Tab-separated table of C-alpha atoms and ligand atoms in Angstrom:
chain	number	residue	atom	x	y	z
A	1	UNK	CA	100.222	93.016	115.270
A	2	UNK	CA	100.906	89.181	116.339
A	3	UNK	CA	102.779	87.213	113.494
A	4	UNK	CA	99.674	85.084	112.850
A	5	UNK	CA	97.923	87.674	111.154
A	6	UNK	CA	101.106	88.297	109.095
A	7	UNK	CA	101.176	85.025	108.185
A	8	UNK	CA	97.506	85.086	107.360
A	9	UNK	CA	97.233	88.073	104.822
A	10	UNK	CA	100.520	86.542	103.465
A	11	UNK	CA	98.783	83.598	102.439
A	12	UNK	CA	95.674	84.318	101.295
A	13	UNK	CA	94.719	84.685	97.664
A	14	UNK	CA	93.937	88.225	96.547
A	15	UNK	CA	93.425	90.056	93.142
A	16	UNK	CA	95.467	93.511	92.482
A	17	UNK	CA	92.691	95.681	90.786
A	18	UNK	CA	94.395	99.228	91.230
A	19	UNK	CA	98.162	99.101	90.012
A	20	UNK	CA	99.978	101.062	87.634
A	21	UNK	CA	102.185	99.491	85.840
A	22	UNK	CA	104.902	102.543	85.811
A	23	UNK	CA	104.406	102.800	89.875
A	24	UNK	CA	106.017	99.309	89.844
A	25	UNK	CA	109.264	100.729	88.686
A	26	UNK	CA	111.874	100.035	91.497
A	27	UNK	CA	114.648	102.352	91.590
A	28	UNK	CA	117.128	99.803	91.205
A	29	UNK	CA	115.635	98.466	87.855
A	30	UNK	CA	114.879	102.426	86.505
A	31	UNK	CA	119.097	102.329	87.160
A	32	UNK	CA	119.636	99.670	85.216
A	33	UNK	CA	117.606	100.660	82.468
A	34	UNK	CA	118.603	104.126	82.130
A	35	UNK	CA	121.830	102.910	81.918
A	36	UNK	CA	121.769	100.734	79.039
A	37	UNK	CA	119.217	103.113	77.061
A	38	UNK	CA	122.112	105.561	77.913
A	39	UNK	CA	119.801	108.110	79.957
A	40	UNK	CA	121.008	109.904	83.178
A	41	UNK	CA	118.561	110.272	85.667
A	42	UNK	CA	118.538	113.382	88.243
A	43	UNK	CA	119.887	111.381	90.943
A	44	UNK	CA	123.243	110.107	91.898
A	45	UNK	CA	121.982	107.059	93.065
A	46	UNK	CA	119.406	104.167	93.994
A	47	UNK	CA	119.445	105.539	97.896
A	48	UNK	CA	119.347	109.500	96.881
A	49	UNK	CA	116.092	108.428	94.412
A	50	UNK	CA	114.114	107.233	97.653
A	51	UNK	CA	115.084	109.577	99.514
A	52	UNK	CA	113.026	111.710	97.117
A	53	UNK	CA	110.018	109.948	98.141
A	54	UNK	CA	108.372	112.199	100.269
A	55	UNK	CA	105.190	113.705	98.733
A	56	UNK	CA	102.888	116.319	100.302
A	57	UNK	CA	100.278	115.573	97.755
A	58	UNK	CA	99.318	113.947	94.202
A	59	UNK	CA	101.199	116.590	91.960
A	60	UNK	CA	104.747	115.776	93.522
A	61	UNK	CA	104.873	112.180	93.361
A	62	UNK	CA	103.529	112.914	89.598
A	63	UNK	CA	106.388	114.662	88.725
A	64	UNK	CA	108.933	112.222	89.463
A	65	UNK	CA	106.207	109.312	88.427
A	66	UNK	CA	106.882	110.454	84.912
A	67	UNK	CA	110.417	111.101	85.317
A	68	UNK	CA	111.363	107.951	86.231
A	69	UNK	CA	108.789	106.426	83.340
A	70	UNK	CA	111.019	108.663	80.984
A	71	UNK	CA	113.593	106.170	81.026
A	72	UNK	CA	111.919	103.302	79.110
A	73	UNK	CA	112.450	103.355	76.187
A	74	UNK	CA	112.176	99.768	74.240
A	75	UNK	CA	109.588	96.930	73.983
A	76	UNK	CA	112.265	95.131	76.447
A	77	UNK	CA	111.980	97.721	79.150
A	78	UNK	CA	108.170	97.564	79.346
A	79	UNK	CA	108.522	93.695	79.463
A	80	UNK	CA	111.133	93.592	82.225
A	81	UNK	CA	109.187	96.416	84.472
A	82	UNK	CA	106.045	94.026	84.166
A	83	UNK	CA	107.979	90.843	85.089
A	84	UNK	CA	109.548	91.784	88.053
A	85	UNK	CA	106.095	93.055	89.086
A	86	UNK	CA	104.161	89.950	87.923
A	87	UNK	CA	107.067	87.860	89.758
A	88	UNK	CA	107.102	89.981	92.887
A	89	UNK	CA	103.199	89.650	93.727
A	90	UNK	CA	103.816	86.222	92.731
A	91	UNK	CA	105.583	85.752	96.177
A	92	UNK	CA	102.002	87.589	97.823
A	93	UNK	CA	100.057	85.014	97.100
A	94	UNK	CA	97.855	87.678	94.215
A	95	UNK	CA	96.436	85.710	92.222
A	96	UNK	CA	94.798	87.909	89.524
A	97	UNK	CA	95.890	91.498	88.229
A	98	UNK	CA	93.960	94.103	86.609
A	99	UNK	CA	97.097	96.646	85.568
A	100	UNK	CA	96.865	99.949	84.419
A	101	UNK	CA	99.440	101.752	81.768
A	102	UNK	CA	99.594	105.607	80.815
A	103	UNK	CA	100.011	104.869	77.012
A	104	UNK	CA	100.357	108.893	77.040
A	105	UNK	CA	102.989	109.218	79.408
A	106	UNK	CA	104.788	107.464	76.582
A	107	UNK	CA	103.675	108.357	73.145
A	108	UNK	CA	104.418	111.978	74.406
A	109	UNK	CA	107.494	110.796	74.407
A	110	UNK	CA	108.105	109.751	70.796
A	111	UNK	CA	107.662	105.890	71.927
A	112	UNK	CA	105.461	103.946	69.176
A	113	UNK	CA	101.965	102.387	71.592
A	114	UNK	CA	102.895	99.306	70.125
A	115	UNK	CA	106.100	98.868	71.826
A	116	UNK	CA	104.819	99.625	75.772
A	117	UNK	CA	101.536	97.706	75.036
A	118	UNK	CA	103.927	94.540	73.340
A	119	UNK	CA	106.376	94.340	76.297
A	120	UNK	CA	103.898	94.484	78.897
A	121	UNK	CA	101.326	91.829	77.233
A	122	UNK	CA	104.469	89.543	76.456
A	123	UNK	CA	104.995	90.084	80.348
A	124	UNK	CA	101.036	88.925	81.063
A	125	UNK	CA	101.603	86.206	78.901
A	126	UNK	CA	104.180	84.579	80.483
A	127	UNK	CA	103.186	85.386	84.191
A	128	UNK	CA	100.082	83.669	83.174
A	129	UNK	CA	101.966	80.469	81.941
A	130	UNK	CA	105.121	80.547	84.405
A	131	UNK	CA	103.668	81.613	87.377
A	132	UNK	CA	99.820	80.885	86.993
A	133	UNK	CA	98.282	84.697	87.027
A	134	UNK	CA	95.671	85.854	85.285
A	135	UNK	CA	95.365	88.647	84.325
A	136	UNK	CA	93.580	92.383	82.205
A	137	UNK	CA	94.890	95.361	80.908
A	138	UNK	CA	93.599	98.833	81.139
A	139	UNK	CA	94.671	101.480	79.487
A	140	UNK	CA	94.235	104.958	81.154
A	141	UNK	CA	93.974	108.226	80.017
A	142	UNK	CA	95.940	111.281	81.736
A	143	UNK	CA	93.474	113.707	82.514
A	144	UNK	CA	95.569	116.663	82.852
A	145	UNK	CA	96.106	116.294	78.835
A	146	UNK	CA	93.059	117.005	76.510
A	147	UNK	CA	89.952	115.163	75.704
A	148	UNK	CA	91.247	115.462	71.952
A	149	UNK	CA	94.526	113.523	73.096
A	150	UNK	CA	92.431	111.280	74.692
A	151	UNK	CA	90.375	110.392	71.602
A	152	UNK	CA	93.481	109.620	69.769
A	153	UNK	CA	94.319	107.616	72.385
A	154	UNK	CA	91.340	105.720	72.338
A	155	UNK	CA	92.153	105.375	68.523
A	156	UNK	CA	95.465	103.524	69.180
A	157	UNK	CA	94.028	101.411	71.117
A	158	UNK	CA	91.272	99.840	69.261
A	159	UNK	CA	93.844	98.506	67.223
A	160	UNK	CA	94.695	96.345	70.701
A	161	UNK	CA	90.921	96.043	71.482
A	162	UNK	CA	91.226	92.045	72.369
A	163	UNK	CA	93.760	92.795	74.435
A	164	UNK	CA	92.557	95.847	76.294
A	165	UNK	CA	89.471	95.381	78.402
A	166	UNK	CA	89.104	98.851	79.634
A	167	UNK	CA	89.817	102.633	80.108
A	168	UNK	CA	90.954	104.813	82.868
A	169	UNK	CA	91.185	108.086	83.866
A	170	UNK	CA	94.590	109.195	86.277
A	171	UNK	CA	96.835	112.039	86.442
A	172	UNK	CA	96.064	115.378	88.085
A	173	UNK	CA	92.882	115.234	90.162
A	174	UNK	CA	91.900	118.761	90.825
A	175	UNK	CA	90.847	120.836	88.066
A	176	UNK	CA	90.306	117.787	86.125
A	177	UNK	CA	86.987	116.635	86.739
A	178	UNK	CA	85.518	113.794	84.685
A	179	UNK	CA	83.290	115.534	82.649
A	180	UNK	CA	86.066	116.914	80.973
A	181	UNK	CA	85.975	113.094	79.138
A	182	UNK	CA	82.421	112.646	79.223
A	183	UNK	CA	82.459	112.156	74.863
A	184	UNK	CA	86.070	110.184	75.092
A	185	UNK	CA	84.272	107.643	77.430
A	186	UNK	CA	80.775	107.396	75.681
A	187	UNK	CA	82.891	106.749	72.141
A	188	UNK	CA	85.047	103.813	74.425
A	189	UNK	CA	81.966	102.336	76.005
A	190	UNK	CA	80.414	101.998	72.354
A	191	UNK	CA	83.331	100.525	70.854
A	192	UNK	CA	83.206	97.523	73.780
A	193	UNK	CA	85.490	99.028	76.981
A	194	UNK	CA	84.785	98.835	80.472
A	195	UNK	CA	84.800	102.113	82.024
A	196	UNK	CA	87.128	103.254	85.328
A	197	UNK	CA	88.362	106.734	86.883
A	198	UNK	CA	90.016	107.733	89.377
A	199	UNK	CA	87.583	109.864	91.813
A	200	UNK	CA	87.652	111.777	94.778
A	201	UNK	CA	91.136	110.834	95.579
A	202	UNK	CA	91.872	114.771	96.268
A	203	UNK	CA	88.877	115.548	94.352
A	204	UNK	CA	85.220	116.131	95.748
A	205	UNK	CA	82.678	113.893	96.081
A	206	UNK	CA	81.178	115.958	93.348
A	207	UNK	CA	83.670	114.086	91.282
A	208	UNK	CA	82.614	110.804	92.107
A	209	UNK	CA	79.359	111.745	91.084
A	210	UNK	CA	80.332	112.725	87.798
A	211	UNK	CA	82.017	109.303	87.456
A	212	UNK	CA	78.804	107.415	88.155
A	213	UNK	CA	76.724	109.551	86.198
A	214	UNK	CA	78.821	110.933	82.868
A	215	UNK	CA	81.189	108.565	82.273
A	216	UNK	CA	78.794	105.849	83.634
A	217	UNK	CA	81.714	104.052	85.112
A	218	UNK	CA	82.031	100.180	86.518
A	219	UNK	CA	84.751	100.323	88.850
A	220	UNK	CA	85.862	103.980	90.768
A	221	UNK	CA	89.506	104.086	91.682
A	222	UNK	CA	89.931	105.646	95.295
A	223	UNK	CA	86.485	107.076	95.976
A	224	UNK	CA	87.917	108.390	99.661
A	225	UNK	CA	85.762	111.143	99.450
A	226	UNK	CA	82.291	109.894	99.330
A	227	UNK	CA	82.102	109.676	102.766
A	228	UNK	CA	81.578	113.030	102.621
A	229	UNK	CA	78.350	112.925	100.822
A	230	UNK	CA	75.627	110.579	102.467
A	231	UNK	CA	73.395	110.168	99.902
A	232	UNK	CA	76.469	109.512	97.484
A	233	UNK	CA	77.626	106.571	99.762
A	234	UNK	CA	73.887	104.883	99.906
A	235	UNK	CA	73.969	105.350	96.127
A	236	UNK	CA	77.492	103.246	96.231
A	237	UNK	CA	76.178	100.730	98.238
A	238	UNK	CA	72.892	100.113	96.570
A	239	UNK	CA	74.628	100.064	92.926
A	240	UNK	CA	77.449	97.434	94.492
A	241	UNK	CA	79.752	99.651	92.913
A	242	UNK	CA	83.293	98.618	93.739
A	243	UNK	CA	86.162	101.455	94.942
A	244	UNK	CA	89.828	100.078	94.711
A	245	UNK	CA	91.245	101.752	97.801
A	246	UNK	CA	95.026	102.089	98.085
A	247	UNK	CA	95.968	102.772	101.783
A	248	UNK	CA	99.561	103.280	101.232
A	249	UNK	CA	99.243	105.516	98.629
A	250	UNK	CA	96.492	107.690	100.409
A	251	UNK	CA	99.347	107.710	103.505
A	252	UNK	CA	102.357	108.674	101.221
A	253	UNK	CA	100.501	111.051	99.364
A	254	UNK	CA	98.751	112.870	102.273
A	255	UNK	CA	94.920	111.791	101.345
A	256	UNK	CA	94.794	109.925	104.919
A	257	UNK	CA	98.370	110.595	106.540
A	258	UNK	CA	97.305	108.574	109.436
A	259	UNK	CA	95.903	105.304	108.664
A	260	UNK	CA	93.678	104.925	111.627
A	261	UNK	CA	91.748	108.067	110.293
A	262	UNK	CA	90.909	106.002	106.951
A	263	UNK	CA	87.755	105.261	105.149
A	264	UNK	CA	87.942	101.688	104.711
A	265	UNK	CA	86.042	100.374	107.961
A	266	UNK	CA	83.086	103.092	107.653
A	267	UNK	CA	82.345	101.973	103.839
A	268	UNK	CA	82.328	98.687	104.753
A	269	UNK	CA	80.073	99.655	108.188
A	270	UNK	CA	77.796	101.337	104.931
A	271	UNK	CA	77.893	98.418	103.153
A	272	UNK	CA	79.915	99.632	100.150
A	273	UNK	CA	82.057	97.499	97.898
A	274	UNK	CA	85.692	98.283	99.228
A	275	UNK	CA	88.323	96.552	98.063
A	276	UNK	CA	92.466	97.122	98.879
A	277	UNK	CA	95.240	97.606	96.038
A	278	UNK	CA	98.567	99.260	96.077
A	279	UNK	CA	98.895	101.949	93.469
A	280	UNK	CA	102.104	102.376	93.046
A	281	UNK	CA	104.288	100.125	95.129
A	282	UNK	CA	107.463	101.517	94.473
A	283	UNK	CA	107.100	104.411	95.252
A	284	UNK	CA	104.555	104.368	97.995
A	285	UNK	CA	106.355	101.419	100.324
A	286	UNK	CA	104.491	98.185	99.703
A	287	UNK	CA	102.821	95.726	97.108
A	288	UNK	CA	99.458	93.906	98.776
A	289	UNK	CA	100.828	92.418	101.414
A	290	UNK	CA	102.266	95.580	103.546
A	291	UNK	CA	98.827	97.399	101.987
A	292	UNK	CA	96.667	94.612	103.621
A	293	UNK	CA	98.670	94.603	106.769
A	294	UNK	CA	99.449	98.466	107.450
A	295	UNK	CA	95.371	99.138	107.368
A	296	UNK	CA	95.061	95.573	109.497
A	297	UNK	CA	97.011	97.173	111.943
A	298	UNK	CA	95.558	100.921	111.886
A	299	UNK	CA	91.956	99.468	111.373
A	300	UNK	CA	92.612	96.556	113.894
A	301	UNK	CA	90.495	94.690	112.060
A	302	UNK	CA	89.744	90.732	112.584
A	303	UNK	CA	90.550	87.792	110.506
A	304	UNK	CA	86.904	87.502	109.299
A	305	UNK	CA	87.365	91.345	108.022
A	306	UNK	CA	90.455	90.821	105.950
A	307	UNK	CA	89.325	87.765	104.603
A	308	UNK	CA	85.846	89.530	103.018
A	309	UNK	CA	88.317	92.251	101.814
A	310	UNK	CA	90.462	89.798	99.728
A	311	UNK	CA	86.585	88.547	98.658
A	312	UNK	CA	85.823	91.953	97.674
A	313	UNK	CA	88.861	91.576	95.410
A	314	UNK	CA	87.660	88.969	93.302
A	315	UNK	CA	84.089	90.028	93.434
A	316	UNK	CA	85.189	93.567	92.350
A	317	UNK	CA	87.079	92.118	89.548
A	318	UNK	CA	86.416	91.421	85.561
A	319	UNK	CA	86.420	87.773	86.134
A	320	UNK	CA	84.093	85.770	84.606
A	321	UNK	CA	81.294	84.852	87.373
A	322	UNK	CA	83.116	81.282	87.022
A	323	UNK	CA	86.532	81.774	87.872
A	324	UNK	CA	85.336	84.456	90.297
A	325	UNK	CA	83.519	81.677	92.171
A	326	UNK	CA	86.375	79.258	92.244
A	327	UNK	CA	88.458	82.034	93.588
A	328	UNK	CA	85.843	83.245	96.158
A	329	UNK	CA	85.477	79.423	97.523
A	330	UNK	CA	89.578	79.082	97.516
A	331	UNK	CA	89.323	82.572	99.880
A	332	UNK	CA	86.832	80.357	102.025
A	333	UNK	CA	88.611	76.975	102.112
A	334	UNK	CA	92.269	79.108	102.937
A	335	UNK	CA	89.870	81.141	106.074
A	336	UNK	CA	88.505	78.301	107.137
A	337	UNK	CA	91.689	75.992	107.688
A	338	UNK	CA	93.666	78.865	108.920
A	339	UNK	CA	95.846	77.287	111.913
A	340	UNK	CA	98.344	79.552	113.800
B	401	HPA	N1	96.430	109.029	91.286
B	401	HPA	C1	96.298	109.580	90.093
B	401	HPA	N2	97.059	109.282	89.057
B	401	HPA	C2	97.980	108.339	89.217
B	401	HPA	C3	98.166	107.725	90.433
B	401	HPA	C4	97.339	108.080	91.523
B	401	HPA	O1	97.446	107.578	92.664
B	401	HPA	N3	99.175	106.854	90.262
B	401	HPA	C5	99.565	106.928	88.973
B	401	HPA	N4	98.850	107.843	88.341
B	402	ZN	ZN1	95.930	105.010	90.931
């Protein structure tokens, strides 16, 4: 690809709507961490833990996904993990962030809610002062756990109900379908949440269509698969219903080992709301800008295309119709005055 595009995706502004906040988790920061919370992680060393990064499918980067996450421990850790994300898309030109956490990942742990959710809104609140990003929280709910766990859950955080706007649903795909949290998602769509889950990643498209039509969903996370089902992806399209694709992630994790072969350019062909995130950065080799440039390159798509994809961003977004405006015409204005 000719530096020009580089330089364009590098500039333009562009909302993260698909990021967990323990995928952030650099090995070099889990080091120092572990260190002074006096934990000993499996590996000698920052270059041995990457070298573990090699995933033939969902489950295996799970297991060291929580491993590493095993290592925070106070309000401090949760903060520090968030600003050195925050600071890093900073540099990318993102502009807003919608960020999941797995409050079970760490109240399974013996680690109060209240200290991951106060580090990581401290975090939010000073990215948004310092460096000028807005941005939402989401809290998600492991699915391979039980609806009951997720109800209590749900409980913790209504206490935090200001300062959560939604729910999700990650974890363990297969065998996991979302009717398994069909009550858990009614009870958080009464009490005032927005509704994600993560569909047809490895699952079916039968998944997908249990997202739409028990959990009654706004936002899928992935949605691959829907391609698969014709009627599904006309359903997508007519409903505007956005899917937060994460190329890198569907590359590292073998959904789409070969970017060429992915979805992206036939939803948008269908019309469907796609929109590019990045999952998991650390572990899956790039924040938004290498996501936005590695399916660039495989897709060889056009200025014009990657500019309505960082639209799609902000469109697909919780932002108030205003400031999604504002940041749809700055999208526009950056397009338009391009210059090589
Ligand atoms: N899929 C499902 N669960 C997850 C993921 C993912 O890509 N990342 C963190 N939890
Ligand atoms: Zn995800």
């Amino acid at each position: 690809m000719n530096d020009s595009l580089h330089k364009f995706i590098a500039g333009l502004p562009k909302a993260e709507l698909h990021l967990h906040i323990e995928g952030t988790f650099e090995p070099e920061l889990m080091f120092e961490i572990a260190e002074r919370n006096g934990k000993k992680l499996k590996y000698a060393s920052v270059e041995d833990l990457r070298k573990a990064y090699s995933f033939n499918n969902l489950q295996e980067f799970l297991d060291i996904y929580y491993e590493g996450a095993g290592v925070l421990i106070e309000e401090r850790d949760f903060y520090d993990l968030t600003m050195a994300y925050l600071r890093k898309v900073h540099t990318e030109n993102v502009r807003h962030v919608e960020i999941f956490f797995d409050p079970q990942t760490h109240t399974e742990r013996g680690i109060a809610f209240s200290t991951v959710i106060d580090g990581i809104l401290r975090a939010l609140e000073e990215g948004r002062e310092e460096l000028g990003i807005t941005s939402e929280l989401i809290m998600s709910f492991l699915r391979h756990l039980s609806e009951e766990d997720a109800f209590k859950t749900l409980e913790e955080g209504l206490k935090y109900k200001d300062r959560i706007i939604g729910v999700g649903l990650d974890s363990s795909e297969l065998g996991n379908p979302p009717s398994k949290f069909e009550r858990v998602f009614a009870k958080a769509r009464e009490e005032g949440f927005l509704l994600m889950a993560h569909a047809g990643e490895e699952g079916p498209a039968d998944y997908i269509w249990e997202a739409l039509n028990l959990l009654n969903v706004d936002r899928i996370d992935h949605g691959n698969r829907c391609l698969d089902d014709d009627v599904l992806s006309a359903e997508l399209a007519r409903r505007q219903m956005a899917l937060t694709l994460c190329p890198l992630s569907n590359k590292k994790l073998q959904v789409c080992p070969d970017l060429r072969n992915h979805p992206l350019r036939k939803m948008l062909e269908k019309n469907i709301l796609a929109t590019i995130h990045s999952d998991d950065p650390a572990y899956f080799g790039g924040y938004m800008n290498a996501n936005f440039i590695a399916t660039a390159e495989a897709l060889d798509l056009t200025r014009e295309e990657i500019a309505h994809l960082a639209e799609n961003g902000f469109k697909a977004s919780f932002l108030l119709d205003e400031a999604k405006e504002e940041h749809l015409s700055d999208v526009r204005a950056y397009a338009a005055d391009f210059s090589e």
